[in-house]
GROMACS .gro file of C-alpha atoms in nm:
model
  295
    1MET     CA    1  -0.101  -0.513  -2.382
    2ALA     CA    2  -0.041  -0.634  -2.738
    3PHE     CA    3  -0.184  -0.971  -2.836
    4PRO     CA    4   0.056  -1.158  -3.067
    5LEU     CA    5  -0.073  -1.489  -3.201
    6VAL     CA    6  -0.022  -1.787  -2.971
    7SER     CA    7  -0.013  -2.135  -3.125
    8ILE     CA    8  -0.127  -2.401  -2.878
    9VAL     CA    9   0.004  -2.751  -2.952
   10THR     CA   10  -0.101  -3.073  -2.782
   11VAL     CA   11  -0.037  -3.439  -2.864
   12ASN     CA   12  -0.304  -3.706  -2.831
   13TYR     CA   13  -0.202  -4.070  -2.795
   14ARG     CA   14  -0.507  -4.295  -2.803
   15ALA     CA   15  -0.686  -4.095  -2.535
   16PRO     CA   16  -0.936  -3.880  -2.726
   17GLU     CA   17  -1.168  -3.834  -2.427
   18VAL     CA   18  -0.880  -3.685  -2.225
   19THR     CA   19  -0.783  -3.456  -2.513
   20CYS     CA   20  -1.145  -3.343  -2.555
   21GLU     CA   21  -1.152  -3.233  -2.190
   22LEU     CA   22  -0.847  -3.017  -2.259
   23LEU     CA   23  -1.011  -2.875  -2.573
   24ASP     CA   24  -1.323  -2.789  -2.374
   25SER     CA   25  -1.110  -2.590  -2.131
   26LEU     CA   26  -0.922  -2.418  -2.415
   27ARG     CA   27  -1.255  -2.284  -2.543
   28THR     CA   28  -1.279  -2.075  -2.224
   29LEU     CA   29  -0.951  -1.889  -2.284
   30THR     CA   30  -0.982  -1.511  -2.269
   31TYR     CA   31  -0.675  -1.443  -2.483
   32PRO     CA   32  -0.802  -1.313  -2.820
   33GLN     CA   33  -0.539  -1.442  -3.066
   34VAL     CA   34  -0.508  -1.822  -3.058
   35GLU     CA   35  -0.473  -2.114  -3.295
   36VAL     CA   36  -0.494  -2.471  -3.165
   37TRP     CA   37  -0.314  -2.776  -3.305
   38VAL     CA   38  -0.385  -3.138  -3.206
   39VAL     CA   39  -0.143  -3.407  -3.320
   40ASP     CA   40  -0.322  -3.742  -3.315
   41ASN     CA   41  -0.022  -3.965  -3.257
   42GLY     CA   42  -0.031  -4.340  -3.329
   43ALA     CA   43  -0.391  -4.306  -3.441
   44GLU     CA   44  -0.584  -4.631  -3.479
   45GLU     CA   45  -0.883  -4.448  -3.627
   46ASP     CA   46  -0.958  -4.094  -3.737
   47VAL     CA   47  -1.134  -3.909  -3.454
   48SER     CA   48  -1.087  -3.563  -3.606
   49ALA     CA   49  -1.463  -3.501  -3.606
   50LEU     CA   50  -1.472  -3.556  -3.230
   51PHE     CA   51  -1.195  -3.301  -3.172
   52GLU     CA   52  -1.372  -3.056  -3.402
   53GLN     CA   53  -1.689  -3.089  -3.193
   54HIS     CA   54  -1.501  -2.987  -2.879
   55TYR     CA   55  -1.297  -2.707  -3.040
   56PRO     CA   56  -1.439  -2.583  -3.372
   57GLY     CA   57  -1.161  -2.471  -3.607
   58VAL     CA   58  -0.892  -2.685  -3.443
   59ASN     CA   59  -0.602  -2.784  -3.670
   60ILE     CA   60  -0.557  -3.161  -3.666
   61LEU     CA   61  -0.258  -3.367  -3.779
   62VAL     CA   62  -0.308  -3.744  -3.789
   63SER     CA   63  -0.023  -3.996  -3.782
   64SER     CA   64  -0.071  -4.373  -3.776
   65ASP     CA   65   0.287  -4.396  -3.645
   66ASN     CA   66   0.375  -4.304  -3.289
   67LEU     CA   67   0.612  -4.011  -3.333
   68GLY     CA   68   0.680  -3.973  -2.961
   69PHE     CA   69   0.627  -3.661  -2.752
   70ALA     CA   70   0.894  -3.455  -2.926
   71GLY     CA   71   0.818  -3.581  -3.277
   72GLY     CA   72   0.448  -3.508  -3.241
   73ASN     CA   73   0.502  -3.160  -3.102
   74ASN     CA   74   0.766  -3.080  -3.363
   75TRP     CA   75   0.531  -3.173  -3.646
   76ALA     CA   76   0.282  -2.909  -3.535
   77MET     CA   77   0.549  -2.655  -3.436
   78ARG     CA   78   0.683  -2.657  -3.793
   79GLN     CA   79   0.341  -2.549  -3.919
   80ALA     CA   80   0.231  -2.320  -3.636
   81ALA     CA   81   0.217  -1.949  -3.718
   82GLY     CA   82   0.229  -1.796  -3.369
   83ALA     CA   83   0.491  -1.559  -3.233
   84PHE     CA   84   0.474  -1.783  -2.926
   85VAL     CA   85   0.408  -2.158  -2.920
   86LEU     CA   86   0.251  -2.315  -2.612
   87LEU     CA   87   0.323  -2.685  -2.568
   88VAL     CA   88   0.061  -2.826  -2.333
   89ASN     CA   89  -0.001  -3.188  -2.235
   90ASN     CA   90  -0.337  -3.328  -2.336
   91ASP     CA   91  -0.390  -3.446  -1.977
   92THR     CA   92  -0.424  -3.092  -1.842
   93ILE     CA   93  -0.710  -2.853  -1.772
   94VAL     CA   94  -0.641  -2.484  -1.828
   95PRO     CA   95  -0.808  -2.180  -1.670
   96PRO     CA   96  -0.950  -1.894  -1.881
   97GLY     CA   97  -0.661  -1.659  -1.798
   98LEU     CA   98  -0.376  -1.900  -1.868
   99LEU     CA   99  -0.209  -1.716  -2.155
  100GLU     CA  100  -0.198  -1.346  -2.070
  101PRO     CA  101   0.065  -1.366  -1.791
  102MET     CA  102   0.285  -1.597  -1.997
  103VAL     CA  103   0.277  -1.373  -2.304
  104GLU     CA  104   0.338  -1.067  -2.088
  105THR     CA  105   0.639  -1.238  -1.925
  106LEU     CA  106   0.804  -1.308  -2.260
  107MET     CA  107   0.727  -0.960  -2.390
  108ASN     CA  108   0.871  -0.795  -2.078
  109HIS     CA  109   1.181  -1.020  -2.075
  110PRO     CA  110   1.329  -1.029  -2.426
  111GLU     CA  111   1.619  -1.239  -2.298
  112ALA     CA  112   1.375  -1.516  -2.199
  113GLY     CA  113   1.295  -1.784  -2.455
  114ILE     CA  114   1.068  -2.009  -2.246
  115VAL     CA  115   0.819  -1.958  -1.963
  116SER     CA  116   0.614  -2.203  -1.756
  117PRO     CA  117   0.327  -2.138  -1.514
  118LYS     CA  118   0.251  -2.290  -1.177
  119LEU     CA  119   0.130  -2.652  -1.201
  120TYR     CA  120  -0.104  -2.830  -0.964
  121TYR     CA  121  -0.201  -3.196  -0.949
  122PHE     CA  122  -0.549  -3.245  -1.091
  123ASP     CA  123  -0.663  -3.483  -0.818
  124ALA     CA  124  -0.518  -3.261  -0.542
  125PRO     CA  125  -0.600  -2.909  -0.665
  126ASN     CA  126  -0.394  -2.716  -0.408
  127THR     CA  127  -0.092  -2.949  -0.421
  128LEU     CA  128   0.194  -2.817  -0.632
  129GLN     CA  129   0.373  -3.014  -0.899
  130TYR     CA  130   0.591  -2.731  -1.031
  131ALA     CA  131   0.667  -2.375  -0.931
  132GLY     CA  132   1.003  -2.313  -1.095
  133THR     CA  133   1.330  -2.347  -0.900
  134VAL     CA  134   1.428  -2.678  -1.059
  135THR     CA  135   1.781  -2.807  -1.017
  136LEU     CA  136   1.944  -3.089  -1.213
  137ASP     CA  137   2.242  -3.286  -1.087
  138LEU     CA  138   2.441  -3.408  -1.388
  139TYR     CA  139   2.637  -3.640  -1.160
  140THR     CA  140   2.321  -3.846  -1.098
  141GLY     CA  141   2.090  -3.732  -1.378
  142ARG     CA  142   1.822  -3.650  -1.122
  143GLY     CA  143   1.629  -3.328  -1.098
  144LYS     CA  144   1.466  -3.172  -0.795
  145TYR     CA  145   1.142  -2.975  -0.804
  146GLU     CA  146   1.148  -2.778  -0.483
  147ALA     CA  147   0.774  -2.714  -0.482
  148ARG     CA  148   0.664  -3.067  -0.566
  149TYR     CA  149   0.398  -3.213  -0.334
  150GLN     CA  150   0.385  -2.897  -0.124
  151GLN     CA  151   0.057  -2.730  -0.038
  152ASP     CA  152   0.037  -2.387  -0.197
  153HIS     CA  153   0.040  -2.117   0.071
  154GLY     CA  154   0.182  -1.850  -0.158
  155GLN     CA  155   0.543  -1.942  -0.084
  156PHE     CA  156   0.620  -1.965  -0.459
  157ASP     CA  157   0.438  -1.653  -0.571
  158THR     CA  158   0.744  -1.456  -0.680
  159PRO     CA  159   0.812  -1.457  -1.056
  160CYS     CA  160   1.171  -1.549  -1.127
  161GLU     CA  161   1.428  -1.690  -1.361
  162THR     CA  162   1.450  -2.067  -1.327
  163ASP     CA  163   1.670  -2.346  -1.456
  164PHE     CA  164   1.401  -2.547  -1.633
  165ALA     CA  165   1.050  -2.515  -1.765
  166HIS     CA  166   0.798  -2.796  -1.722
  167GLY     CA  167   0.717  -3.004  -2.027
  168ALA     CA  168   0.347  -3.024  -1.937
  169CYS     CA  169   0.311  -2.654  -2.013
  170MET     CA  170   0.582  -2.439  -2.164
  171MET     CA  171   0.554  -2.135  -2.390
  172ILE     CA  172   0.839  -2.094  -2.638
  173ARG     CA  173   0.939  -1.779  -2.822
  174ARG     CA  174   0.961  -1.825  -3.200
  175GLU     CA  175   1.305  -1.660  -3.209
  176LEU     CA  176   1.434  -1.930  -2.978
  177MET     CA  177   1.300  -2.203  -3.205
  178GLN     CA  178   1.469  -2.035  -3.500
  179ALA     CA  179   1.795  -2.005  -3.309
  180ILE     CA  180   1.832  -2.356  -3.161
  181GLY     CA  181   1.578  -2.568  -3.347
  182LEU     CA  182   1.299  -2.787  -3.213
  183LEU     CA  183   1.272  -3.058  -2.947
  184PRO     CA  184   1.524  -3.346  -2.965
  185GLU     CA  185   1.340  -3.650  -3.099
  186ASP     CA  186   1.586  -3.920  -2.994
  187TYR     CA  187   1.447  -3.920  -2.639
  188PHE     CA  188   1.103  -4.020  -2.777
  189MET     CA  189   0.943  -3.931  -2.444
  190TYR     CA  190   1.067  -3.791  -2.109
  191TYR     CA  191   1.369  -3.566  -2.054
  192GLU     CA  192   1.338  -3.386  -2.389
  193GLU     CA  193   1.222  -3.062  -2.225
  194LEU     CA  194   1.525  -3.074  -1.992
  195ASP     CA  195   1.750  -3.119  -2.294
  196TYR     CA  196   1.577  -2.829  -2.471
  197CYS     CA  197   1.611  -2.599  -2.171
  198LEU     CA  198   1.978  -2.686  -2.129
  199ARG     CA  199   2.037  -2.618  -2.499
  200ALA     CA  200   1.855  -2.284  -2.473
  201ARG     CA  201   2.050  -2.174  -2.166
  202ARG     CA  202   2.383  -2.271  -2.319
  203ALA     CA  203   2.289  -2.060  -2.622
  204GLY     CA  204   2.243  -1.758  -2.391
  205TRP     CA  205   1.864  -1.763  -2.343
  206ARG     CA  206   1.686  -1.741  -2.009
  207ILE     CA  207   1.388  -1.935  -1.873
  208ARG     CA  208   1.117  -1.781  -1.659
  209TYR     CA  209   0.856  -1.902  -1.413
  210THR     CA  210   0.537  -1.702  -1.366
  211PRO     CA  211   0.310  -1.772  -1.067
  212SER     CA  212   0.039  -1.541  -1.204
  213THR     CA  213  -0.119  -1.829  -1.391
  214TYR     CA  214  -0.152  -2.203  -1.351
  215LEU     CA  215  -0.304  -2.524  -1.478
  216HIS     CA  216  -0.401  -2.864  -1.339
  217HIS     CA  217  -0.214  -3.172  -1.458
  218LYS     CA  218  -0.350  -3.526  -1.449
  219GLU     CA  219   0.005  -3.660  -1.508
  220SER     CA  220   0.094  -3.970  -1.709
  221MET     CA  221  -0.256  -4.030  -1.839
  222ALA     CA  222  -0.119  -4.138  -2.180
  223MET     CA  223   0.141  -4.387  -2.053
  224GLY     CA  224   0.013  -4.469  -1.707
  225LYS     CA  225   0.189  -4.378  -1.384
  226ALA     CA  226   0.357  -4.720  -1.363
  227SER     CA  227   0.399  -4.815  -1.728
  228PRO     CA  228   0.697  -5.038  -1.822
  229LEU     CA  229   0.749  -4.811  -2.122
  230LYS     CA  230   0.779  -4.514  -1.888
  231THR     CA  231   1.028  -4.708  -1.674
  232TYR     CA  232   1.238  -4.784  -1.982
  233TYR     CA  233   1.252  -4.428  -2.113
  234MET     CA  234   1.312  -4.271  -1.773
  235PHE     CA  235   1.616  -4.495  -1.714
  236ARG     CA  236   1.742  -4.473  -2.072
  237ASN     CA  237   1.702  -4.098  -2.108
  238ARG     CA  238   1.868  -4.000  -1.781
  239TRP     CA  239   2.192  -4.146  -1.912
  240LEU     CA  240   2.136  -3.995  -2.256
  241LEU     CA  241   2.101  -3.647  -2.106
  242VAL     CA  242   2.419  -3.684  -1.898
  243LYS     CA  243   2.610  -3.816  -2.199
  244ARG     CA  244   2.508  -3.510  -2.397
  245TYR     CA  245   2.556  -3.233  -2.142
  246GLY     CA  246   2.782  -3.358  -1.865
  247ASN     CA  247   3.154  -3.287  -1.854
  248TRP     CA  248   3.389  -3.584  -1.834
  249GLN     CA  249   3.385  -3.594  -1.454
  250GLN     CA  250   3.004  -3.588  -1.447
  251ARG     CA  251   2.979  -3.859  -1.712
  252LEU     CA  252   3.228  -4.079  -1.526
  253VAL     CA  253   3.058  -4.039  -1.188
  254PHE     CA  254   2.718  -4.100  -1.345
  255MET     CA  255   2.835  -4.421  -1.513
  256LEU     CA  256   2.979  -4.550  -1.186
  257TYR     CA  257   2.662  -4.448  -1.001
  258PHE     CA  258   2.428  -4.592  -1.265
  259LEU     CA  259   2.613  -4.919  -1.323
  260GLY     CA  260   2.701  -4.977  -0.958
  261PHE     CA  261   2.382  -4.859  -0.790
  262GLY     CA  262   2.108  -4.714  -1.012
  263TRP     CA  263   2.017  -4.994  -1.249
  264PRO     CA  264   2.085  -5.289  -1.009
  265LEU     CA  265   1.863  -5.125  -0.748
  266GLY     CA  266   1.598  -5.054  -1.011
  267ILE     CA  267   1.594  -5.417  -1.124
  268MET     CA  268   1.594  -5.556  -0.769
  269ARG     CA  269   1.312  -5.326  -0.663
  270HIS     CA  270   1.091  -5.447  -0.947
  271VAL     CA  271   1.190  -5.813  -0.903
  272TRP     CA  272   1.102  -5.786  -0.533
  273LYS     CA  273   0.757  -5.662  -0.633
  274ARG     CA  274   0.736  -5.924  -0.909
  275GLU     CA  275   0.705  -5.647  -1.167
  276TRP     CA  276   0.882  -5.849  -1.433
  277GLN     CA  277   0.805  -5.617  -1.724
  278HIS     CA  278   0.951  -5.322  -1.534
  279ALA     CA  279   1.264  -5.519  -1.448
  280ARG     CA  280   1.309  -5.606  -1.815
  281ALA     CA  281   1.258  -5.241  -1.904
  282VAL     CA  282   1.547  -5.137  -1.678
  283TRP     CA  283   1.767  -5.408  -1.834
  284ARG     CA  284   1.672  -5.292  -2.186
  285ALA     CA  285   1.767  -4.934  -2.095
  286LEU     CA  286   2.113  -5.054  -1.991
  287THR     CA  287   2.167  -5.270  -2.300
  288TRP     CA  288   2.062  -4.982  -2.526
  289HIS     CA  289   2.347  -4.771  -2.390
  290LEU     CA  290   2.594  -5.057  -2.406
  291GLY     CA  291   2.503  -5.119  -2.768
  292LEU     CA  292   2.369  -5.467  -2.692
  293GLY     CA  293   2.007  -5.404  -2.779
  294LYS     CA  294   1.786  -5.195  -3.002
  295GLY     CA  295   1.585  -5.046  -2.713
   0.00000   0.00000   0.00000
């Protein structure tokens, strides 16, 4: 097996201890040709020395502004030298053999531009979060991960082409980046990997899932599992994705669904729980699309 350079990119947002745990796990990788990039996003102080302690030789980019998930990753991707670029969330822990099956998949499938591994929940190590086979309904803007929350009994151990990679860990071929560009930054966070995969597929590229490797994902450590900011971007970006990729029938049905059911239910659910900030976040997502607010 050849060993082309792999550039590993992760974005830290005011959670250096979490990022250092990832860097500690990256030091165990058995793949021989690696460079690591950390984008310190929205940095309040320079903690570069701390990252260097946990991964000597790490490349660090520091921004006092919050560039978002896509903006942070893109900054490092523009400077990365690898034939393959691995985008990996900072709230993950990787095993020593993470990279070899992913590189081998892309080398054996020249039509594939992106590959993702199997993902488990960190606090439930045998519970699956992702194992390929994702579908996205552009009439509702909702995706379905068939494997999600299932116990792993080997039922998803067949490598295959899949509709979407997972943004927590996706390896991208440099030729794909050159062909279609980088991640869309107008999402800021959430849904940008779905947009990127749709753009890749419509340009003729394929996406693969490999079960021969995995990682554990702590999920939403940066924003919190119930953050109002997450609520805002999840509502806002569903509509943005459908606007961009849906045909006119899909856009019409989605608008009727969203305006008549999705956002009223979202607001009422949060009001019922007295989650006022979340309710306001849903309202802000609507007004952003209607041109009545800045978002």
